[in-house]
Coordinates of C-alpha atoms in Angstrom, one line a residue:
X1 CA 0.0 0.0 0.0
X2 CA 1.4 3.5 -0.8
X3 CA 1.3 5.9 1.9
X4 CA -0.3 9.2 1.3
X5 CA 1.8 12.1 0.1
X6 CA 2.9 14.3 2.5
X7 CA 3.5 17.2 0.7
X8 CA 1.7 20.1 0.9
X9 CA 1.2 23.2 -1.2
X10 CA 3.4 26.5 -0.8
X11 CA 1.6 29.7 -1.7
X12 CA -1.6 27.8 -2.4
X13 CA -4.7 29.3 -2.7
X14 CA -6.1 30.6 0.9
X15 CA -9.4 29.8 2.3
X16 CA -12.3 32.3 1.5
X17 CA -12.5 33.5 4.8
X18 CA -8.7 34.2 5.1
X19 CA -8.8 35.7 1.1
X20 CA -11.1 38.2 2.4
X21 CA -9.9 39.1 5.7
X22 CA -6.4 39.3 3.9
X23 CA -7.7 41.3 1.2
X24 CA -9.4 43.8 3.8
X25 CA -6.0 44.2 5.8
X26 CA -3.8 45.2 2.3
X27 CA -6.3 47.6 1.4
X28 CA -6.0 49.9 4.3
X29 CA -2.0 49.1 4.4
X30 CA -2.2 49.8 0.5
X31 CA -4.0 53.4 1.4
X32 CA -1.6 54.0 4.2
X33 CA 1.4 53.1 2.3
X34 CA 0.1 55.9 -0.1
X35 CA 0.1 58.4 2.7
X36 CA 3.5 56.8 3.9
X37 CA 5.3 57.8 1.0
X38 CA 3.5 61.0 0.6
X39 CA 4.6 62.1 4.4
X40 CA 8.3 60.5 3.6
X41 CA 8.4 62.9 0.3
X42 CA 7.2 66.0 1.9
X43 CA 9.6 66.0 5.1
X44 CA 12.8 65.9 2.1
X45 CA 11.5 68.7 0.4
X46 CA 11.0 70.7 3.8
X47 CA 14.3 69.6 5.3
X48 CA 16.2 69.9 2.1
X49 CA 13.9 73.5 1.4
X50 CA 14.7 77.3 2.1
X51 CA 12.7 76.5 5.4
X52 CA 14.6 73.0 6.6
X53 CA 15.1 75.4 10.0
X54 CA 11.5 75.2 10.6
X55 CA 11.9 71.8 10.1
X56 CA 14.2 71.3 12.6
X57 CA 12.3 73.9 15.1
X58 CA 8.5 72.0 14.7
X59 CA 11.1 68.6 14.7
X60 CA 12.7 69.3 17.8
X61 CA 9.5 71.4 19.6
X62 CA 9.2 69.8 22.9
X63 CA 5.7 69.5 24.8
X64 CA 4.3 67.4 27.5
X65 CA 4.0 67.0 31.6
X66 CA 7.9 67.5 32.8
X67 CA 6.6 66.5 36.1
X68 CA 5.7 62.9 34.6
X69 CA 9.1 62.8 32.4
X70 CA 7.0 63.3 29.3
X71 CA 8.4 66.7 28.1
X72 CA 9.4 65.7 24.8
X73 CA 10.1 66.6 21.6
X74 CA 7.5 66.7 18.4
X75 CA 9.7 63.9 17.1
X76 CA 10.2 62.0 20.4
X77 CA 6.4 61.8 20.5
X78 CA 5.8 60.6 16.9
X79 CA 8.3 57.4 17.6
X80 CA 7.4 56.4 21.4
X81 CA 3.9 57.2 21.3
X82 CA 2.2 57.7 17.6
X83 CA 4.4 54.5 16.8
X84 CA 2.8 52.4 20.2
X85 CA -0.4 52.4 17.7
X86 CA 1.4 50.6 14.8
X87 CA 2.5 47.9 16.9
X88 CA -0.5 47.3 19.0
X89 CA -2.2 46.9 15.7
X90 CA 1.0 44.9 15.1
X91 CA 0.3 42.8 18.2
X92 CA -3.7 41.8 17.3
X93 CA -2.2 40.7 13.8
X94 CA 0.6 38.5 15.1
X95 CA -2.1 37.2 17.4
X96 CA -4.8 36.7 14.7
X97 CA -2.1 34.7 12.9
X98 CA -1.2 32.7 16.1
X99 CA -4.7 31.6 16.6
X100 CA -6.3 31.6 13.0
X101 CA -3.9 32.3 10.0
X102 CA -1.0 31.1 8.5
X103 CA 0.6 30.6 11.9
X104 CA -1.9 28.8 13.5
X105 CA -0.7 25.4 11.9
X106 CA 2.9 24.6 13.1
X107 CA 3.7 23.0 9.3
X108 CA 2.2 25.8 7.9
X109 CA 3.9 28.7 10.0
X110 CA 7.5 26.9 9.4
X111 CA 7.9 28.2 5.9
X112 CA 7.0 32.1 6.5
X113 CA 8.5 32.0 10.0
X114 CA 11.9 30.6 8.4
X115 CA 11.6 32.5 5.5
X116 CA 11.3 35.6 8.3
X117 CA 14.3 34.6 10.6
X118 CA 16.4 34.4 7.6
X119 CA 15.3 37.6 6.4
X120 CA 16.5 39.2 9.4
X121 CA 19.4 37.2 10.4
X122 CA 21.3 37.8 6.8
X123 CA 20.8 41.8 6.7
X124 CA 23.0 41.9 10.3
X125 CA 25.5 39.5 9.3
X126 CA 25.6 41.6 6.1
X127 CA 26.2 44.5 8.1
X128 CA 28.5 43.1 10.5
X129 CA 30.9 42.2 7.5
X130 CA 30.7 45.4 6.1
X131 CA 31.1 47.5 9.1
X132 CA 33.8 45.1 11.0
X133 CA 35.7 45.2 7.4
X134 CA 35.5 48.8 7.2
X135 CA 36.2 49.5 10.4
X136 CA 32.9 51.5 11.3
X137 CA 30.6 50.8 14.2
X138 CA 28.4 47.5 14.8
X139 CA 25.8 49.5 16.7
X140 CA 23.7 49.8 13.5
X141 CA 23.9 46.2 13.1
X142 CA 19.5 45.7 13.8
X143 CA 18.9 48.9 11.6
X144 CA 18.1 46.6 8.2
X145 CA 16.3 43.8 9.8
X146 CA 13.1 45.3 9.5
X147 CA 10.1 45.3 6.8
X148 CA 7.5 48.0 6.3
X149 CA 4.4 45.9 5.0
X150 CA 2.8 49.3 3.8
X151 CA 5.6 50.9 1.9
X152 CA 6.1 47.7 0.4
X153 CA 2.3 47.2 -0.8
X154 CA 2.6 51.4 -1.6
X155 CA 5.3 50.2 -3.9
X156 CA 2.7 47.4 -5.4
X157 CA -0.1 49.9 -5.5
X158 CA 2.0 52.4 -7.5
X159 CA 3.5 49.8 -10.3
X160 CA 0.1 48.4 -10.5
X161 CA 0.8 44.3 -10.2
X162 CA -2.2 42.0 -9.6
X163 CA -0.8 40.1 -6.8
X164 CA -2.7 36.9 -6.4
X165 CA -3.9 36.4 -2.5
X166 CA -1.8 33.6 -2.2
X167 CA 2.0 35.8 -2.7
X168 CA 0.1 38.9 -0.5
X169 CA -0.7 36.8 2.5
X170 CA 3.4 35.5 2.4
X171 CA 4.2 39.1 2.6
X172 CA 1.3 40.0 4.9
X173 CA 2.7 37.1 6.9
X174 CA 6.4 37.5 6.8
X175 CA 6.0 41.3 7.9
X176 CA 3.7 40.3 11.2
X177 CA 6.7 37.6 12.3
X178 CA 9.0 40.3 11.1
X179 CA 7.4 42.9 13.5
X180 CA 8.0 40.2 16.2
X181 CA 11.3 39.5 15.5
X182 CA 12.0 43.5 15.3
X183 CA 9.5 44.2 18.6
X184 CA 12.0 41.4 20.6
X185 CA 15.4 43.4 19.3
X186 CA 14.0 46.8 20.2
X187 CA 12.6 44.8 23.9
X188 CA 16.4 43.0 24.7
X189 CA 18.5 45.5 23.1
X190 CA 18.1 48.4 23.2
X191 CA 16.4 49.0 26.8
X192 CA 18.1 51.7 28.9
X193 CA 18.5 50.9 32.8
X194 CA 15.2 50.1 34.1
X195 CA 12.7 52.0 36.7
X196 CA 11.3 48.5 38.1
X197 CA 9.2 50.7 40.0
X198 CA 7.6 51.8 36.9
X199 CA 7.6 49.0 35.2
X200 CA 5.7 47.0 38.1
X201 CA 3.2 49.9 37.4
X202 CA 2.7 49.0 33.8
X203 CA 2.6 45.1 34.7
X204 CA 0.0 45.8 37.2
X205 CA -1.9 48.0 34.8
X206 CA -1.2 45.3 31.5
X207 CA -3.2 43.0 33.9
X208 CA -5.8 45.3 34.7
X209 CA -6.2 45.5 31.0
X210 CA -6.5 41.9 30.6
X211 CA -9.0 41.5 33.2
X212 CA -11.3 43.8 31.7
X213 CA -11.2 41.8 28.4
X214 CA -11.5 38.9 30.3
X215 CA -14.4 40.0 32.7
X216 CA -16.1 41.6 29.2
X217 CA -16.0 45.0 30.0
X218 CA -16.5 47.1 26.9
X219 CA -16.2 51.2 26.7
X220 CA -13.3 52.9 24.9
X221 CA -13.6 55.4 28.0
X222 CA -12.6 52.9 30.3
X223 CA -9.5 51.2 28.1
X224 CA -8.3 54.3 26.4
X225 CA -7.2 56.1 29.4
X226 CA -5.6 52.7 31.0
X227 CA -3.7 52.2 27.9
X228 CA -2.2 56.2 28.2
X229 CA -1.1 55.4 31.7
X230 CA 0.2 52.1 30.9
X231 CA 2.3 53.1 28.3
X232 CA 3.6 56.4 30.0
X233 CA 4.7 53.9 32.8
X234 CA 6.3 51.5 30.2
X235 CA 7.6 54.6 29.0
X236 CA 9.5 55.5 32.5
X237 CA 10.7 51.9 33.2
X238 CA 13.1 52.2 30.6
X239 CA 11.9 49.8 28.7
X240 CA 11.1 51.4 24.4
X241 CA 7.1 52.4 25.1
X242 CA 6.1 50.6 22.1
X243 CA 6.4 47.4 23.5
X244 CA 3.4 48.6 25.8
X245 CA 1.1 48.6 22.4
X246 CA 1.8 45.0 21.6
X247 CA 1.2 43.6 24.8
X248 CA -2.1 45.1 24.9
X249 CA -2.7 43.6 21.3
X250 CA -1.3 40.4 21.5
X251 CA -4.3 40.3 24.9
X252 CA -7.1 40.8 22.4
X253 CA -9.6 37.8 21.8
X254 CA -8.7 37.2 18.0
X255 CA -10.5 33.7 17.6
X256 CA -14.3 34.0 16.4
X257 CA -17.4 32.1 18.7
X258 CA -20.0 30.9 17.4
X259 CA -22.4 33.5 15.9
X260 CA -19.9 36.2 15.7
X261 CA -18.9 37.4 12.3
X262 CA -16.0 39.2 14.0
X263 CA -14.1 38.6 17.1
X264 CA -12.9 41.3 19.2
X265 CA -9.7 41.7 18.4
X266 CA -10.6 41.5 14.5
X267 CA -13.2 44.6 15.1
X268 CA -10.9 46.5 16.9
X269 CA -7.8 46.5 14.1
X270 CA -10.8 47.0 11.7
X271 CA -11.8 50.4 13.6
X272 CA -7.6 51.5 14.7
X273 CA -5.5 49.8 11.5
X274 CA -7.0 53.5 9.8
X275 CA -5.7 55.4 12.6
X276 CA -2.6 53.5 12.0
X277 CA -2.2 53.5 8.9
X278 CA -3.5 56.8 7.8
X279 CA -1.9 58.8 10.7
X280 CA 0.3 57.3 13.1
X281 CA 2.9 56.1 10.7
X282 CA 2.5 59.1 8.3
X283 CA 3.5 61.5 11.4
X284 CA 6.6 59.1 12.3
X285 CA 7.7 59.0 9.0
X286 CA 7.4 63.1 8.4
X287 CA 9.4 63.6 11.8
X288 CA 12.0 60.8 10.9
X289 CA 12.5 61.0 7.3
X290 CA 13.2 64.7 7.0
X291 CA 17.4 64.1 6.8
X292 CA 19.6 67.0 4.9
X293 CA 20.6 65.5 1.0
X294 CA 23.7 66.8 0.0
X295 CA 26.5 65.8 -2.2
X296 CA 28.6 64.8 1.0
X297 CA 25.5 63.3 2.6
X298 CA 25.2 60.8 -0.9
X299 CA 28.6 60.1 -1.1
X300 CA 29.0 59.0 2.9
X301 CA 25.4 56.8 2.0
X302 CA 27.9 54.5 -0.1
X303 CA 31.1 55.2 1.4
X304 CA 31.0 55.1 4.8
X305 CA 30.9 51.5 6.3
X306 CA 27.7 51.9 8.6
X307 CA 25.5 53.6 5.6
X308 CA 26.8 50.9 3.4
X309 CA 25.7 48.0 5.5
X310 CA 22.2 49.0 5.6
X311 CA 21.5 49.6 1.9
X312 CA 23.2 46.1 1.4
X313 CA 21.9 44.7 4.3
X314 CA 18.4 46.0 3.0
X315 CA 18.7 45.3 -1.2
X316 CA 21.0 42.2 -0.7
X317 CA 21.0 40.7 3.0
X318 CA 16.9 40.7 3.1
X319 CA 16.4 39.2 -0.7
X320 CA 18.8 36.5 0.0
X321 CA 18.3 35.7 3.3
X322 CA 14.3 35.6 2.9
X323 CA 14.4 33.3 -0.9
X324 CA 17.0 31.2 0.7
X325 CA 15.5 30.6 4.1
X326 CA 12.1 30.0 2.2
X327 CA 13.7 27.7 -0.7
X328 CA 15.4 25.5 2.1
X329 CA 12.3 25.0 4.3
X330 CA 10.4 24.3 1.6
X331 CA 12.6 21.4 0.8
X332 CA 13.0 20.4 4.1
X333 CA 9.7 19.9 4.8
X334 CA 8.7 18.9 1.4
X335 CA 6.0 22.0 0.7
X336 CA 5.4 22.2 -3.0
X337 CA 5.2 25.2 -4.9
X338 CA 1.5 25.9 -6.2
X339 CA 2.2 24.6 -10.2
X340 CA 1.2 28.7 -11.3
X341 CA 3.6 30.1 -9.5
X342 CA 7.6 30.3 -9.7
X343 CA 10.6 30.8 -7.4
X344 CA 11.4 34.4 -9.2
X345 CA 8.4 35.3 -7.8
X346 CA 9.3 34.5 -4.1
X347 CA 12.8 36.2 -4.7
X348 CA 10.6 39.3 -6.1
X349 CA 8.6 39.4 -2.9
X350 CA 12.1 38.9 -1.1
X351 CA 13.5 41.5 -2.9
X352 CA 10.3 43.6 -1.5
X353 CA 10.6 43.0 2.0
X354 CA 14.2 45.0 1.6
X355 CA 11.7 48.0 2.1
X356 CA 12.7 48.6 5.6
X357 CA 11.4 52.4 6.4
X358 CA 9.2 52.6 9.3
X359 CA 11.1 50.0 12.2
X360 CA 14.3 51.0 10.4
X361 CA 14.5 54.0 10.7
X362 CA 13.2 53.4 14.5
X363 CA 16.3 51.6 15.3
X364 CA 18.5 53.7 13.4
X365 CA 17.3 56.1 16.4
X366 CA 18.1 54.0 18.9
X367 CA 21.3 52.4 18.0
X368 CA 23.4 55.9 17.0
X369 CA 21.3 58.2 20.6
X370 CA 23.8 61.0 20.8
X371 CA 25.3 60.8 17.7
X372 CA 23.1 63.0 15.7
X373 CA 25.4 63.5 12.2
X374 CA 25.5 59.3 12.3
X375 CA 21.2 59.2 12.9
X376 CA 20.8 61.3 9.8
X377 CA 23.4 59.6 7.6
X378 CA 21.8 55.9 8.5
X379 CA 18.3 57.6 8.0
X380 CA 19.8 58.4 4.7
X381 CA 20.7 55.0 4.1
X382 CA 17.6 53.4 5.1
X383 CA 15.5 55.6 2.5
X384 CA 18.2 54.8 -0.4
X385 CA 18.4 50.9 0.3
X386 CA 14.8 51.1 0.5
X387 CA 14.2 53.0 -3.2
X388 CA 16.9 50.6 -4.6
X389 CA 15.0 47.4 -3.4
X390 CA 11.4 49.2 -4.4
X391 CA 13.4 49.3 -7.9
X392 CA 14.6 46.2 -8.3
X393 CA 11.4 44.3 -7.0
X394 CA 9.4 46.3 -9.2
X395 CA 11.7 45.2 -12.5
X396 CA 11.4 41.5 -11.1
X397 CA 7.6 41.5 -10.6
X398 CA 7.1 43.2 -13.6
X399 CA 8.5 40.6 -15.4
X400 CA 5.7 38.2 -14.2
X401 CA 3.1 41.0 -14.3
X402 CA 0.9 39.2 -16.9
X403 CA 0.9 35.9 -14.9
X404 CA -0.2 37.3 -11.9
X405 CA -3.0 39.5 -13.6
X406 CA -4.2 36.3 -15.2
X407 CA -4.1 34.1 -11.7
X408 CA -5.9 37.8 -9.6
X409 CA -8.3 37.5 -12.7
X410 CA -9.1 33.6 -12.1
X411 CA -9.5 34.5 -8.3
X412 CA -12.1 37.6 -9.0
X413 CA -14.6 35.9 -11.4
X414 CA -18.0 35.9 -10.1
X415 CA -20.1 35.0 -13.6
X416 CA -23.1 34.0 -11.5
X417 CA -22.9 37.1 -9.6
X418 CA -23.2 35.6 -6.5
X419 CA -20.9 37.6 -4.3
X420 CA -18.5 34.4 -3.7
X421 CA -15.6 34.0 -6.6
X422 CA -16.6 31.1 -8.2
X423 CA -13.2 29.4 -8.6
X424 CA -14.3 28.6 -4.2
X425 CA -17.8 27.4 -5.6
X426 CA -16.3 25.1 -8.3
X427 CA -14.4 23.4 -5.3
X428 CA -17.3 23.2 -3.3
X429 CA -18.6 19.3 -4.1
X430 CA -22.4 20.9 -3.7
X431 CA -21.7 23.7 -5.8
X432 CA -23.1 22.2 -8.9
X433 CA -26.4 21.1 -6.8
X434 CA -26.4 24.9 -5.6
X435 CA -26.2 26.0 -9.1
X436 CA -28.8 23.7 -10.5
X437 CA -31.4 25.3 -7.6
X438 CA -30.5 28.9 -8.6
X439 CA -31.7 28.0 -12.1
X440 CA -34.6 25.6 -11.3
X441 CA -35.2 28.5 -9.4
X442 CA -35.2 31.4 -12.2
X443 CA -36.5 29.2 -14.6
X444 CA -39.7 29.0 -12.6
X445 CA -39.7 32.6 -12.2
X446 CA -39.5 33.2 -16.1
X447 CA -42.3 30.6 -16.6
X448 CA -44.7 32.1 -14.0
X449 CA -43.7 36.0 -15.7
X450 CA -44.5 34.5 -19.4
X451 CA -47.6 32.6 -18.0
X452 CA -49.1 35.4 -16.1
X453 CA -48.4 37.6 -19.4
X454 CA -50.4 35.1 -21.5
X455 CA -53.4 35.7 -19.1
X456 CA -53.2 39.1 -19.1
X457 CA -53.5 39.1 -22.6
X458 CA -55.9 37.0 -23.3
X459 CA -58.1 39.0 -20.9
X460 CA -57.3 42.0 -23.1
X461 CA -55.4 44.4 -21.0
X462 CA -52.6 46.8 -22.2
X463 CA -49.7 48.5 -20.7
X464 CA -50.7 51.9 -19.4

């Protein structure tokens, strides 16, 4: 007897539920990648402008409570606390995916959580070669680890490929393990010495919050203002305040009970992803990306060893580490490639995922504190390694851009306008019985409209 196959599908076609969910996730990151790029644009041209001082004055503005240690700058604010919304939106996702995506089946998770690893692993070694051969600092070394899911799908939006569902939910997937992977670095390295005083507080206050859920509490008054005072105390313990926001998503109920068409956790990213998307990040990125271009400034970008190691970390570290950490599992674990799709199409997404702007340029913050000329220079380097990979992804998916209009095509047609794509219903083993109703069904209706026509005219009556 011959055992069944155990091989399975990579990049297969997702369930219907997980399409649609999937699809409703990219097109607010799509919108807010938009408004990403947008932001990232207008802080050059204002830094790099006749008024850059202004810049630098609204930059460096500092507001808030001195009395609670919160008297920071404009800048300050954008990263610790506009940037705690993007990951606690961060946190329901990678929960979501724990407990009813791609992560929710170990065989399943090992290829994208690989693939992830890899992808972050090969941009610091890349950087760590560069910078210990050039003599430059290894502080920078987490800087090109990181993926920003909506530049990347900004990039997509503006090039105009037909991703199937399939390749988007990989890269949907690969940047929620790669916000974990970048949420633990920012958690274990760079933490300043700690305020256990404060940090008890925002324990204490993290289980407060996770009573409530627990205990079914609802009222945005009543978790709003516990998630404020829960971060400023994360904030104070020395610990990076963002980590507060995924701790408070990761609590969130993501799997669905009976009767529910959402759970919790799903309704709330549906109502803050906008928020998110559309303003958080936006701010970050117009009080981070506004670095001075010059001719000096381009030259250090490929010159100096620190700059160098992020643009190769980002444009080669990420596209090899993520294809070749992907192409392994996969034959380790025997996952077969769906038949329509090719590996130049996972090194085009891997190529993608070297759009590193939001987290990067986060760390590149934190690793260079105090050395302000360095911050700007790496900031530099972040946005060029990021352009260069948007290039060279773009090229490589363009390549294929007919094969994946024709699969997003395949996926979209509804002939028997039924709301549900019928490549799902042909699947469906009661599909064809389904079908066979609907026109039983209309046929009746066109023999009682032609019958009831026939009476009325042999009764004599006319249209008004």
């Amino acid at each position: 007897m011959v055992p069944p196959s155990t091989d399975r599908k990579f990049l297969g076609r997702l369930s219907l539920p997980e399409r649609n969910y999937v699809a409703e996730a990219l097109r607010t990151e799509t919108v807010g990648g938009m408004l990403l790029l947008l932001a990232a644009v207008v802080a050059l041209i204002w830094a790099n402008s006749p008024l850059g001082d202004s810049y630098a004055s609204v930059r460096d503005f500092h507001i808030g409570p001195a009395s609670l240690h919160l008297d920071l700058s404009i800048q300050h604010w954008a990263a610790d606390g506009l940037l705690a919304i993007f990951f606690f939106v961060a946190g329901i996702e990678l929960k979501r995916e724990l407990v009813a995506g791609e992560l929710s089946d170990r065989k399943a998770a090992a290829l994208p959580v690989i693939a992830a690893l890899c992808g972050m692993v090969m941009p610091a070694l890349v950087y760590l070669v560069v910078t210990l051969v050039g003599g430059g600092s290894t502080d920078g070394w987490a800087v090109p680890t990181a993926t920003d899911i909506a530049f990347a799908l900004a990039v997509l939006a503006v090039i105009g490929t037909s991703l199937p569902s399939a390749l988007r939910a990989f890269l949907l997937t690969l940047a929620v393990v790669d916000d974990l992977f970048a949420i633990l670095i920012i958690a274990v390295f760079f933490t300043s010495d700690l305020n256990f005083m404060a940090l008890g507080g925002a324990f204490v206050g993290l289980a407060v919050f996770w009573l409530l859920l627990r205990k079914g509490v609802r009222g945005w008054y009543v978790y709003v203002p516990l998630a404020v005072v829960i971060w400023g105390l994360m904030y104070n313990s020395g610990v990076h305040a963002t980590i507060a926001g995924v701790a408070m998503g990761l609590m969130l109920r993501c799997a669905r009970r009976e009767g529910e068409e959402y759970s919790p956790g799903e309704h709330i990213e549906h109502l803050v992803r906008p928020l998110s998307a559309g303003f958080a990040v936006p701010l970050f990125a117009l009080f981070s990306a506004g670095v001075a271009v010059t001719g000096d400034s381009l030259t250090h970008v490929f010159t100096k060893p620190e700059t160098l190691g992020v643009v190769l970390g980002l444009v080669v570290g990420k596209a090899l580490g993520i294809f070749g950490g992907t192409w392994l599992a996969a034959r380790f674990t025997k996952a077969e490639l769906n038949e329509d799709l090719a590996w130049p199409d996972v090194l085009a997404l891997a190529t993608l995922a070297g759009i590193g702007f939001t987290v990067s340029l986060l760390i590149g913050e934190l690793a260079f504190t105090g050395n302000a000329t360095l911050t700007d220079e790496v900031k530099a380097a972040v946005l060029f390694g990021s352009l260069i990979a948007a290039i060279f992804a773009s090229i490589l998916l363009k390549m294929r851009v007919r094969t994946y209009q024709a699969l997003a095509a395949e996926e979209e047609r509804d002939e028997d306008m039924s709301g549900i794509p019928d490549i799902y219903e042909e699947e469906d083993p009661a599909y064809h019985l389904r079908m066979a109703a609907i026109y039983e069904k209309k046929a009746a209706e066109h023999r009682r409209k032609a019958e009831a026509a026939a009476v009325s005219s042999d009764n004599g009556d006319r249209p008004a």
